[in-house]
PDB file of C-alpha atoms in Angstrom:
ATOM      1  CA  MET U  24      21.969  -6.971 -10.458  1.00 67.00           C
ATOM      2  CA  GLY U  25      19.658  -9.964 -10.269  1.00 73.00           C
ATOM      3  CA  PHE U  26      16.475  -8.348  -8.960  1.00 78.00           C
ATOM      4  CA  GLU U  27      13.218  -9.811 -10.239  1.00 77.00           C
ATOM      5  CA  ASP U  28      11.087  -7.023  -8.797  1.00 83.00           C
ATOM      6  CA  VAL U  29      11.565  -3.537  -7.377  1.00 86.00           C
ATOM      7  CA  PRO U  30      12.840  -4.109  -3.824  1.00 89.00           C
ATOM      8  CA  PHE U  31      12.335  -0.620  -2.466  1.00 92.00           C
ATOM      9  CA  SER U  32       9.106   0.479  -4.072  1.00 87.00           C
ATOM     10  CA  ILE U  33       7.727   3.751  -2.733  1.00 85.00           C
ATOM     11  CA  THR U  34       4.149   2.554  -3.200  1.00 88.00           C
ATOM     12  CA  PRO U  35       2.573   0.396  -0.435  1.00 88.00           C
ATOM     13  CA  ASP U  36       3.271  -3.034  -1.980  1.00 91.00           C
ATOM     14  CA  THR U  37       1.587  -5.592   0.275  1.00 93.00           C
ATOM     15  CA  ALA U  38       3.804  -8.371  -1.124  1.00 92.00           C
ATOM     16  CA  LEU U  39       6.737  -6.677   0.622  1.00 93.00           C
ATOM     17  CA  PHE U  40       5.037  -6.189   3.986  1.00 95.00           C
ATOM     18  CA  PHE U  41       7.722  -6.205   6.681  1.00 93.00           C
ATOM     19  CA  PRO U  42       6.942  -8.619   9.523  1.00 90.00           C
ATOM     20  CA  GLY U  43       8.549  -6.413  12.158  1.00 86.00           C
ATOM     21  CA  SER U  44       7.144  -6.565  15.672  1.00 85.00           C
ATOM     22  CA  GLN U  45       5.130  -3.327  15.680  1.00 94.00           C
ATOM     23  CA  HIS U  46       3.776  -3.837  12.161  1.00 95.00           C
ATOM     24  CA  VAL U  47       2.703  -7.400  12.895  1.00 96.00           C
ATOM     25  CA  ALA U  48       1.054  -6.265  16.139  1.00 96.00           C
ATOM     26  CA  ALA U  49      -0.778  -3.503  14.272  1.00 97.00           C
ATOM     27  CA  TYR U  50      -1.819  -5.913  11.530  1.00 97.00           C
ATOM     28  CA  ASN U  51      -3.177  -8.471  14.012  1.00 97.00           C
ATOM     29  CA  GLN U  52      -5.077  -5.970  16.142  1.00 97.00           C
ATOM     30  CA  ILE U  53      -6.626  -4.090  13.228  1.00 97.00           C
ATOM     31  CA  SER U  54      -7.597  -7.363  11.531  1.00 97.00           C
ATOM     32  CA  TYR U  55      -9.369  -8.389  14.722  1.00 97.00           C
ATOM     33  CA  ALA U  56     -11.039  -5.002  15.092  1.00 96.00           C
ATOM     34  CA  CYS U  57     -12.400  -5.140  11.535  1.00 96.00           C
ATOM     35  CA  GLY U  58     -14.296  -8.335  12.230  1.00 92.00           C
ATOM     36  CA  HIS U  59     -15.534  -7.583  15.735  1.00 93.00           C
ATOM     37  CA  GLY U  60     -17.256  -4.203  15.655  1.00 92.00           C
ATOM     38  CA  MET U  61     -14.409  -2.323  17.325  1.00 94.00           C
ATOM     39  CA  LEU U  62     -13.119   1.213  17.025  1.00 95.00           C
ATOM     40  CA  ALA U  63      -9.364   1.216  16.345  1.00 97.00           C
ATOM     41  CA  VAL U  64      -6.960   4.114  15.868  1.00 98.00           C
ATOM     42  CA  MET U  65      -3.487   3.899  14.326  1.00 98.00           C
ATOM     43  CA  THR U  66      -1.272   6.970  14.184  1.00 98.00           C
ATOM     44  CA  GLY U  67       2.301   7.731  13.226  1.00 97.00           C
ATOM     45  CA  GLU U  68       4.445  10.233  11.410  1.00 96.00           C
ATOM     46  CA  ILE U  69       4.676  10.306   7.616  1.00 94.00           C
ATOM     47  CA  GLY U  70       6.397   7.305   6.066  1.00 95.00           C
ATOM     48  CA  LEU U  71       6.157   4.788   8.914  1.00 96.00           C
ATOM     49  CA  GLY U  72       4.039   2.273   6.992  1.00 95.00           C
ATOM     50  CA  LYS U  73       0.492   2.986   8.167  1.00 96.00           C
ATOM     51  CA  THR U  74      -1.109   2.621   4.733  1.00 95.00           C
ATOM     52  CA  LEU U  75       0.857  -0.553   4.004  1.00 96.00           C
ATOM     53  CA  VAL U  76      -0.432  -2.121   7.235  1.00 97.00           C
ATOM     54  CA  ILE U  77      -4.008  -1.194   6.325  1.00 97.00           C
ATOM     55  CA  ARG U  78      -3.786  -2.508   2.775  1.00 96.00           C
ATOM     56  CA  THR U  79      -2.231  -5.748   3.991  1.00 97.00           C
ATOM     57  CA  VAL U  80      -5.116  -6.124   6.428  1.00 97.00           C
ATOM     58  CA  MET U  81      -7.649  -5.506   3.658  1.00 97.00           C
ATOM     59  CA  ARG U  82      -5.928  -7.976   1.360  1.00 96.00           C
ATOM     60  CA  ASN U  83      -6.238 -10.756   3.923  1.00 96.00           C
ATOM     61  CA  LEU U  84      -9.647 -10.146   5.482  1.00 97.00           C
ATOM     62  CA  PRO U  85     -12.168 -12.965   5.013  1.00 96.00           C
ATOM     63  CA  ALA U  86     -14.766 -12.454   2.281  1.00 94.00           C
ATOM     64  CA  GLU U  87     -17.572 -11.964   4.803  1.00 95.00           C
ATOM     65  CA  VAL U  88     -15.994  -8.709   6.034  1.00 96.00           C
ATOM     66  CA  LYS U  89     -17.154  -5.855   3.799  1.00 96.00           C
ATOM     67  CA  VAL U  90     -14.867  -2.812   3.865  1.00 97.00           C
ATOM     68  CA  ALA U  91     -15.508   0.822   3.005  1.00 96.00           C
ATOM     69  CA  TYR U  92     -12.016   2.219   2.462  1.00 96.00           C
ATOM     70  CA  LEU U  93     -12.039   6.017   2.403  1.00 94.00           C
ATOM     71  CA  ILE U  94      -8.924   7.837   1.200  1.00 90.00           C
ATOM     72  CA  ASN U  95     -10.418  11.309   0.769  1.00 82.00           C
ATOM     73  CA  PRO U  96     -11.118  12.633   4.263  1.00 78.00           C
ATOM     74  CA  LEU U  97     -11.821  16.177   3.066  1.00 81.00           C
ATOM     75  CA  LEU U  98     -15.523  15.460   2.767  1.00 80.00           C
ATOM     76  CA  ASP U  99     -18.436  16.957   4.621  1.00 83.00           C
ATOM     77  CA  ASP U 100     -20.581  14.658   6.717  1.00 83.00           C
ATOM     78  CA  GLN U 101     -23.162  14.073   3.960  1.00 87.00           C
ATOM     79  CA  GLU U 102     -20.534  13.238   1.327  1.00 89.00           C
ATOM     80  CA  LEU U 103     -18.832  10.881   3.755  1.00 90.00           C
ATOM     81  CA  LEU U 104     -22.076   9.085   4.465  1.00 91.00           C
ATOM     82  CA  ARG U 105     -22.821   8.731   0.747  1.00 92.00           C
ATOM     83  CA  ASP U 106     -19.347   7.296   0.112  1.00 93.00           C
ATOM     84  CA  ILE U 107     -19.812   4.692   2.838  1.00 95.00           C
ATOM     85  CA  TYR U 108     -23.217   3.788   1.429  1.00 94.00           C
ATOM     86  CA  THR U 109     -21.701   3.393  -2.045  1.00 94.00           C
ATOM     87  CA  GLU U 110     -18.872   1.171  -0.762  1.00 94.00           C
ATOM     88  CA  PHE U 111     -21.188  -1.137   1.195  1.00 95.00           C
ATOM     89  CA  CYS U 112     -24.104  -1.233  -1.219  1.00 91.00           C
ATOM     90  CA  GLU U 113     -21.965  -1.204  -4.396  1.00 89.00           C
ATOM     91  CA  ASP U 114     -24.163   1.555  -5.841  1.00 90.00           C
ATOM     92  CA  PRO U 115     -24.500   5.232  -4.940  1.00 91.00           C
ATOM     93  CA  PRO U 116     -27.635   6.297  -3.062  1.00 90.00           C
ATOM     94  CA  PRO U 117     -30.451   7.618  -5.245  1.00 87.00           C
ATOM     95  CA  VAL U 118     -30.165  11.280  -6.141  1.00 84.00           C
ATOM     96  CA  GLY U 119     -32.213  13.487  -3.849  1.00 85.00           C
ATOM     97  CA  MET U 120     -31.988  11.329  -0.739  1.00 88.00           C
ATOM     98  CA  THR U 121     -31.427  13.388   2.410  1.00 89.00           C
ATOM     99  CA  LYS U 122     -28.674  12.592   4.896  1.00 88.00           C
ATOM    100  CA  SER U 123     -31.124  10.967   7.284  1.00 89.00           C
ATOM    101  CA  GLN U 124     -32.591   8.878   4.460  1.00 93.00           C
ATOM    102  CA  VAL U 125     -29.137   7.705   3.375  1.00 92.00           C
ATOM    103  CA  GLN U 126     -28.302   6.822   6.966  1.00 90.00           C
ATOM    104  CA  ALA U 127     -31.542   4.870   7.364  1.00 91.00           C
ATOM    105  CA  ALA U 128     -30.993   3.004   4.088  1.00 93.00           C
ATOM    106  CA  LEU U 129     -27.423   2.223   5.095  1.00 93.00           C
ATOM    107  CA  LEU U 130     -28.589   0.856   8.438  1.00 91.00           C
ATOM    108  CA  ARG U 131     -31.150  -1.398   6.725  1.00 93.00           C
ATOM    109  CA  HIS U 132     -28.497  -2.742   4.362  1.00 94.00           C
ATOM    110  CA  VAL U 133     -26.063  -3.455   7.196  1.00 94.00           C
ATOM    111  CA  LEU U 134     -28.756  -5.146   9.297  1.00 93.00           C
ATOM    112  CA  GLU U 135     -29.753  -7.372   6.392  1.00 94.00           C
ATOM    113  CA  GLY U 136     -26.122  -8.235   5.660  1.00 95.00           C
ATOM    114  CA  THR U 137     -25.365  -8.951   9.308  1.00 93.00           C
ATOM    115  CA  ALA U 138     -28.278 -11.382   9.402  1.00 92.00           C
ATOM    116  CA  GLN U 139     -26.637 -13.212   6.481  1.00 94.00           C
ATOM    117  CA  GLY U 140     -23.292 -13.445   8.280  1.00 93.00           C
ATOM    118  CA  TYR U 141     -21.516 -10.397   6.878  1.00 95.00           C
ATOM    119  CA  ARG U 142     -19.478  -7.958   8.953  1.00 95.00           C
ATOM    120  CA  TYR U 143     -18.818  -4.317   8.076  1.00 96.00           C
ATOM    121  CA  ALA U 144     -15.803  -2.066   8.596  1.00 97.00           C
ATOM    122  CA  VAL U 145     -15.135   1.563   7.706  1.00 97.00           C
ATOM    123  CA  ILE U 146     -11.437   2.369   7.287  1.00 97.00           C
ATOM    124  CA  VAL U 147     -10.468   6.040   6.966  1.00 96.00           C
ATOM    125  CA  ASP U 148      -6.931   6.852   5.829  1.00 95.00           C
ATOM    126  CA  GLU U 149      -5.551  10.354   6.490  1.00 94.00           C
ATOM    127  CA  ALA U 150      -8.169  10.618   9.240  1.00 94.00           C
ATOM    128  CA  HIS U 151      -6.361  13.542  10.890  1.00 94.00           C
ATOM    129  CA  ARG U 152      -7.873  15.693   8.135  1.00 92.00           C
ATOM    130  CA  LEU U 153     -11.495  14.801   8.924  1.00 90.00           C
ATOM    131  CA  HIS U 154     -13.890  17.608   9.783  1.00 86.00           C
ATOM    132  CA  PRO U 155     -15.506  17.415  13.264  1.00 84.00           C
ATOM    133  CA  GLU U 156     -18.936  16.877  11.657  1.00 85.00           C
ATOM    134  CA  ALA U 157     -17.572  13.889   9.720  1.00 88.00           C
ATOM    135  CA  LEU U 158     -16.071  12.435  12.895  1.00 89.00           C
ATOM    136  CA  GLU U 159     -19.466  12.740  14.559  1.00 87.00           C
ATOM    137  CA  ILE U 160     -21.110  10.821  11.707  1.00 88.00           C
ATOM    138  CA  LEU U 161     -18.504   8.088  12.083  1.00 90.00           C
ATOM    139  CA  ARG U 162     -19.094   7.964  15.837  1.00 88.00           C
ATOM    140  CA  LEU U 163     -22.819   7.514  15.303  1.00 87.00           C
ATOM    141  CA  LEU U 164     -22.204   4.727  12.791  1.00 87.00           C
ATOM    142  CA  SER U 165     -19.827   2.974  15.181  1.00 86.00           C
ATOM    143  CA  ASN U 166     -22.569   3.065  17.838  1.00 84.00           C
ATOM    144  CA  LEU U 167     -25.001   1.047  15.721  1.00 84.00           C
ATOM    145  CA  GLU U 168     -25.589  -2.287  17.390  1.00 79.00           C
ATOM    146  CA  THR U 169     -27.913  -5.189  18.025  1.00 76.00           C
ATOM    147  CA  GLU U 170     -28.276  -6.864  21.418  1.00 73.00           C
ATOM    148  CA  GLN U 171     -25.394  -9.168  20.502  1.00 78.00           C
ATOM    149  CA  GLN U 172     -22.866  -7.041  18.610  1.00 83.00           C
ATOM    150  CA  LYS U 173     -21.739  -3.774  17.105  1.00 88.00           C
ATOM    151  CA  LEU U 174     -22.708  -3.536  13.449  1.00 92.00           C
ATOM    152  CA  ILE U 175     -19.866  -1.464  11.997  1.00 94.00           C
ATOM    153  CA  SER U 176     -16.171  -1.470  12.889  1.00 96.00           C
ATOM    154  CA  LEU U 177     -14.357   1.848  12.546  1.00 96.00           C
ATOM    155  CA  ILE U 178     -10.630   2.147  11.823  1.00 97.00           C
ATOM    156  CA  LEU U 179      -9.066   5.632  11.868  1.00 97.00           C
ATOM    157  CA  VAL U 180      -5.560   5.993  10.442  1.00 97.00           C
ATOM    158  CA  GLY U 181      -3.610   9.242  10.449  1.00 96.00           C
ATOM    159  CA  GLN U 182      -0.727  11.398  11.548  1.00 96.00           C
ATOM    160  CA  PRO U 183      -0.193  12.437  15.212  1.00 96.00           C
ATOM    161  CA  GLU U 184      -2.590  15.353  14.746  1.00 96.00           C
ATOM    162  CA  LEU U 185      -5.342  12.734  14.976  1.00 95.00           C
ATOM    163  CA  ASP U 186      -4.207  11.860  18.522  1.00 95.00           C
ATOM    164  CA  ARG U 187      -4.459  15.514  19.508  1.00 94.00           C
ATOM    165  CA  THR U 188      -7.912  15.849  17.945  1.00 93.00           C
ATOM    166  CA  LEU U 189      -9.188  12.783  19.779  1.00 93.00           C
ATOM    167  CA  MET U 190      -7.941  14.182  23.090  1.00 94.00           C
ATOM    168  CA  LEU U 191     -10.152  17.259  22.775  1.00 92.00           C
ATOM    169  CA  ARG U 192     -13.017  17.469  25.249  1.00 92.00           C
ATOM    170  CA  ALA U 193     -15.563  17.462  22.421  1.00 90.00           C
ATOM    171  CA  MET U 194     -14.162  14.117  21.213  1.00 91.00           C
ATOM    172  CA  ARG U 195     -14.722  12.332  24.536  1.00 92.00           C
ATOM    173  CA  PRO U 196     -17.743  10.299  23.321  1.00 90.00           C
ATOM    174  CA  LEU U 197     -15.684   8.989  20.396  1.00 90.00           C
ATOM    175  CA  ARG U 198     -12.491   8.562  22.423  1.00 92.00           C
ATOM    176  CA  GLU U 199     -14.185   6.377  25.016  1.00 91.00           C
ATOM    177  CA  ARG U 200     -15.200   3.941  22.277  1.00 91.00           C
ATOM    178  CA  ILE U 201     -11.610   3.274  21.218  1.00 94.00           C
ATOM    179  CA  GLY U 202     -10.713  -0.361  21.797  1.00 94.00           C
ATOM    180  CA  VAL U 203      -7.335  -0.347  20.025  1.00 96.00           C
ATOM    181  CA  TRP U 204      -5.024   2.692  19.938  1.00 97.00           C
ATOM    182  CA  LEU U 205      -1.737   2.061  18.125  1.00 97.00           C
ATOM    183  CA  LYS U 206       1.176   4.440  17.557  1.00 97.00           C
ATOM    184  CA  LEU U 207       3.854   3.486  15.029  1.00 97.00           C
ATOM    185  CA  VAL U 208       7.427   4.641  15.640  1.00 97.00           C
ATOM    186  CA  PRO U 209      10.590   4.590  13.493  1.00 97.00           C
ATOM    187  CA  LEU U 210      12.593   1.374  13.188  1.00 97.00           C
ATOM    188  CA  HIS U 211      15.563   0.939  15.498  1.00 96.00           C
ATOM    189  CA  ARG U 212      18.918  -0.053  14.023  1.00 95.00           C
ATOM    190  CA  GLU U 213      18.418  -3.841  14.066  1.00 96.00           C
ATOM    191  CA  GLN U 214      14.932  -3.537  12.589  1.00 96.00           C
ATOM    192  CA  SER U 215      16.231  -1.224   9.870  1.00 96.00           C
ATOM    193  CA  ASP U 216      18.807  -3.843   8.849  1.00 96.00           C
ATOM    194  CA  GLU U 217      16.143  -6.568   8.901  1.00 95.00           C
ATOM    195  CA  TYR U 218      13.811  -4.391   6.844  1.00 96.00           C
ATOM    196  CA  ILE U 219      16.424  -3.956   4.097  1.00 95.00           C
ATOM    197  CA  HIS U 220      17.400  -7.643   4.113  1.00 93.00           C
ATOM    198  CA  HIS U 221      13.723  -8.661   4.012  1.00 94.00           C
ATOM    199  CA  ARG U 222      13.025  -6.650   0.856  1.00 93.00           C
ATOM    200  CA  VAL U 223      16.178  -7.869  -0.859  1.00 91.00           C
ATOM    201  CA  ARG U 224      15.384 -11.472   0.032  1.00 90.00           C
ATOM    202  CA  LEU U 225      11.904 -11.248  -1.499  1.00 90.00           C
ATOM    203  CA  THR U 226      12.953  -9.599  -4.757  1.00 89.00           C
ATOM    204  CA  HIS U 227      16.461 -10.835  -5.616  1.00 84.00           C
ATOM    205  CA  CYS U 228      16.705 -13.948  -7.775  1.00 80.00           C
ATOM    206  CA  GLU U 229      19.160 -15.505  -5.344  1.00 74.00           C
ATOM    207  CA  GLY U 230      17.558 -13.922  -2.285  1.00 61.00           C
ATOM    208  CA  ARG U 231      20.638 -11.885  -1.468  1.00 71.00           C
ATOM    209  CA  PHE U 232      22.408  -8.653  -2.289  1.00 79.00           C
ATOM    210  CA  GLU U 233      25.040  -7.204  -0.031  1.00 89.00           C
ATOM    211  CA  PHE U 234      24.864  -3.993   1.970  1.00 92.00           C
ATOM    212  CA  THR U 235      28.029  -3.530   4.004  1.00 95.00           C
ATOM    213  CA  GLN U 236      27.628  -3.078   7.754  1.00 96.00           C
ATOM    214  CA  LEU U 237      28.870   0.485   7.510  1.00 97.00           C
ATOM    215  CA  ALA U 238      26.364   1.200   4.733  1.00 96.00           C
ATOM    216  CA  LEU U 239      23.531  -0.226   6.846  1.00 97.00           C
ATOM    217  CA  TRP U 240      24.593   1.870   9.809  1.00 97.00           C
ATOM    218  CA  TYR U 241      24.745   5.015   7.689  1.00 97.00           C
ATOM    219  CA  LEU U 242      21.364   4.370   6.039  1.00 97.00           C
ATOM    220  CA  HIS U 243      19.685   4.017   9.415  1.00 97.00           C
ATOM    221  CA  TRP U 244      21.403   7.105  10.803  1.00 96.00           C
ATOM    222  CA  ARG U 245      20.457   9.298   7.845  1.00 95.00           C
ATOM    223  CA  THR U 246      16.893   8.015   7.452  1.00 96.00           C
ATOM    224  CA  ARG U 247      16.226   7.945  11.222  1.00 95.00           C
ATOM    225  CA  GLY U 248      14.622   4.527  10.721  1.00 96.00           C
ATOM    226  CA  VAL U 249      11.673   5.842   8.666  1.00 96.00           C
ATOM    227  CA  PRO U 250      10.720   3.097   6.147  1.00 96.00           C
ATOM    228  CA  ARG U 251       9.767   5.483   3.357  1.00 95.00           C
ATOM    229  CA  ARG U 252      13.114   7.258   3.643  1.00 96.00           C
ATOM    230  CA  ILE U 253      14.899   3.904   3.691  1.00 97.00           C
ATOM    231  CA  ASN U 254      13.131   3.006   0.447  1.00 96.00           C
ATOM    232  CA  TYR U 255      14.175   6.241  -1.230  1.00 95.00           C
ATOM    233  CA  ALA U 256      17.790   5.938  -0.089  1.00 96.00           C
ATOM    234  CA  CYS U 257      18.152   2.244  -0.912  1.00 95.00           C
ATOM    235  CA  GLU U 258      16.594   2.614  -4.345  1.00 94.00           C
ATOM    236  CA  LYS U 259      19.060   5.401  -5.138  1.00 94.00           C
ATOM    237  CA  ALA U 260      21.940   3.385  -3.684  1.00 94.00           C
ATOM    238  CA  LEU U 261      21.122   0.379  -5.873  1.00 93.00           C
ATOM    239  CA  LEU U 262      21.089   2.569  -8.980  1.00 92.00           C
ATOM    240  CA  LEU U 263      24.447   4.078  -8.037  1.00 93.00           C
ATOM    241  CA  ALA U 264      25.955   0.652  -7.330  1.00 90.00           C
ATOM    242  CA  TYR U 265      24.693  -0.623 -10.687  1.00 87.00           C
ATOM    243  CA  ALA U 266      26.129   2.399 -12.520  1.00 89.00           C
ATOM    244  CA  ARG U 267      29.512   1.769 -10.870  1.00 88.00           C
ATOM    245  CA  GLY U 268      29.461  -1.946 -11.658  1.00 86.00           C
ATOM    246  CA  GLN U 269      29.498  -2.835  -7.964  1.00 86.00           C
ATOM    247  CA  LYS U 270      27.867  -5.941  -6.549  1.00 84.00           C
ATOM    248  CA  CYS U 271      27.151  -4.432  -3.148  1.00 90.00           C
ATOM    249  CA  VAL U 272      26.138  -1.151  -1.542  1.00 94.00           C
ATOM    250  CA  SER U 273      29.132   0.251   0.283  1.00 95.00           C
ATOM    251  CA  TRP U 274      29.330   3.192   2.681  1.00 94.00           C
ATOM    252  CA  PRO U 275      30.418   5.674  -0.047  1.00 95.00           C
ATOM    253  CA  VAL U 276      27.465   4.598  -2.196  1.00 95.00           C
ATOM    254  CA  ALA U 277      25.016   4.895   0.707  1.00 95.00           C
ATOM    255  CA  ARG U 278      26.438   8.310   1.570  1.00 95.00           C
ATOM    256  CA  LYS U 279      26.108   9.515  -2.018  1.00 94.00           C
ATOM    257  CA  ALA U 280      22.546   8.194  -2.205  1.00 94.00           C
ATOM    258  CA  CYS U 281      21.481  10.051   0.922  1.00 93.00           C
ATOM    259  CA  GLN U 282      23.051  13.337  -0.140  1.00 91.00           C
ATOM    260  CA  GLU U 283      20.270  13.815  -2.684  1.00 83.00           C
ATOM    261  CA  PHE U 284      17.696  13.976   0.135  1.00 86.00           C
ATOM    262  CA  SER U 285      19.735  15.932   2.684  1.00 77.00           C
ATOM    263  CA  LYS U 286      17.659  19.116   2.424  1.00 73.00           C
ATOM    264  CA  VAL U 287      14.358  17.245   2.523  1.00 78.00           C
ATOM    265  CA  TRP U 288      15.302  15.239   5.612  1.00 78.00           C
ATOM    266  CA  SER U 289      16.993  18.012   7.581  1.00 65.00           C
TER     267      SER U 289
END
């Protein structure tokens, strides 16, 4: 079929980052937040591309920005603090150190690094699953500052449950620190078409592979514009087209591809 790489990979492949308006806006604002001591929140339903935005940001941050990327939010406050220490210091804290000792050592390391021109950012994926105690630790870290600047940026990424958690009265001290609050939404029809064409263009040897207009319409309608669903459906559609010896994805092929996921997406 002429593809040099997998066009609709389910994994967050930063080489295929879609430069759609909301994703570019999220990328730009989170990149800025990482280098300027800000607290940023990005939420959205499953499959809208949150992790891909974050990993694209991390891939392109300047070397002086040190990132602690946490993908296991089901940690207590002490475990979370130790993980951040390990990410920033490149070694785990000595065994037996108390939480306050780890926090003090972490602060010293960040102060020394800041004096040398480094910036620090903590990025938490799946942040809607954080325990309240862990959120409090993150709030305290995000409050660390000198007279000139905040020392640690904090980026929270999660599903809409995170929005509801942050709106609780107990979360007011953290909520009032939020400088960027982004909410990803599904792609509309034109963006869905552009998303598919973008991935084909980057992976096909000739930069093109045809999806009929009716197939594109059907794919958007059935996937509701959710990028992860589009990937699943398009990958299946390409396999079906290849098996049939077709050089394009037609409406019957798109329909057949989506049938496999009908119960999951209902």
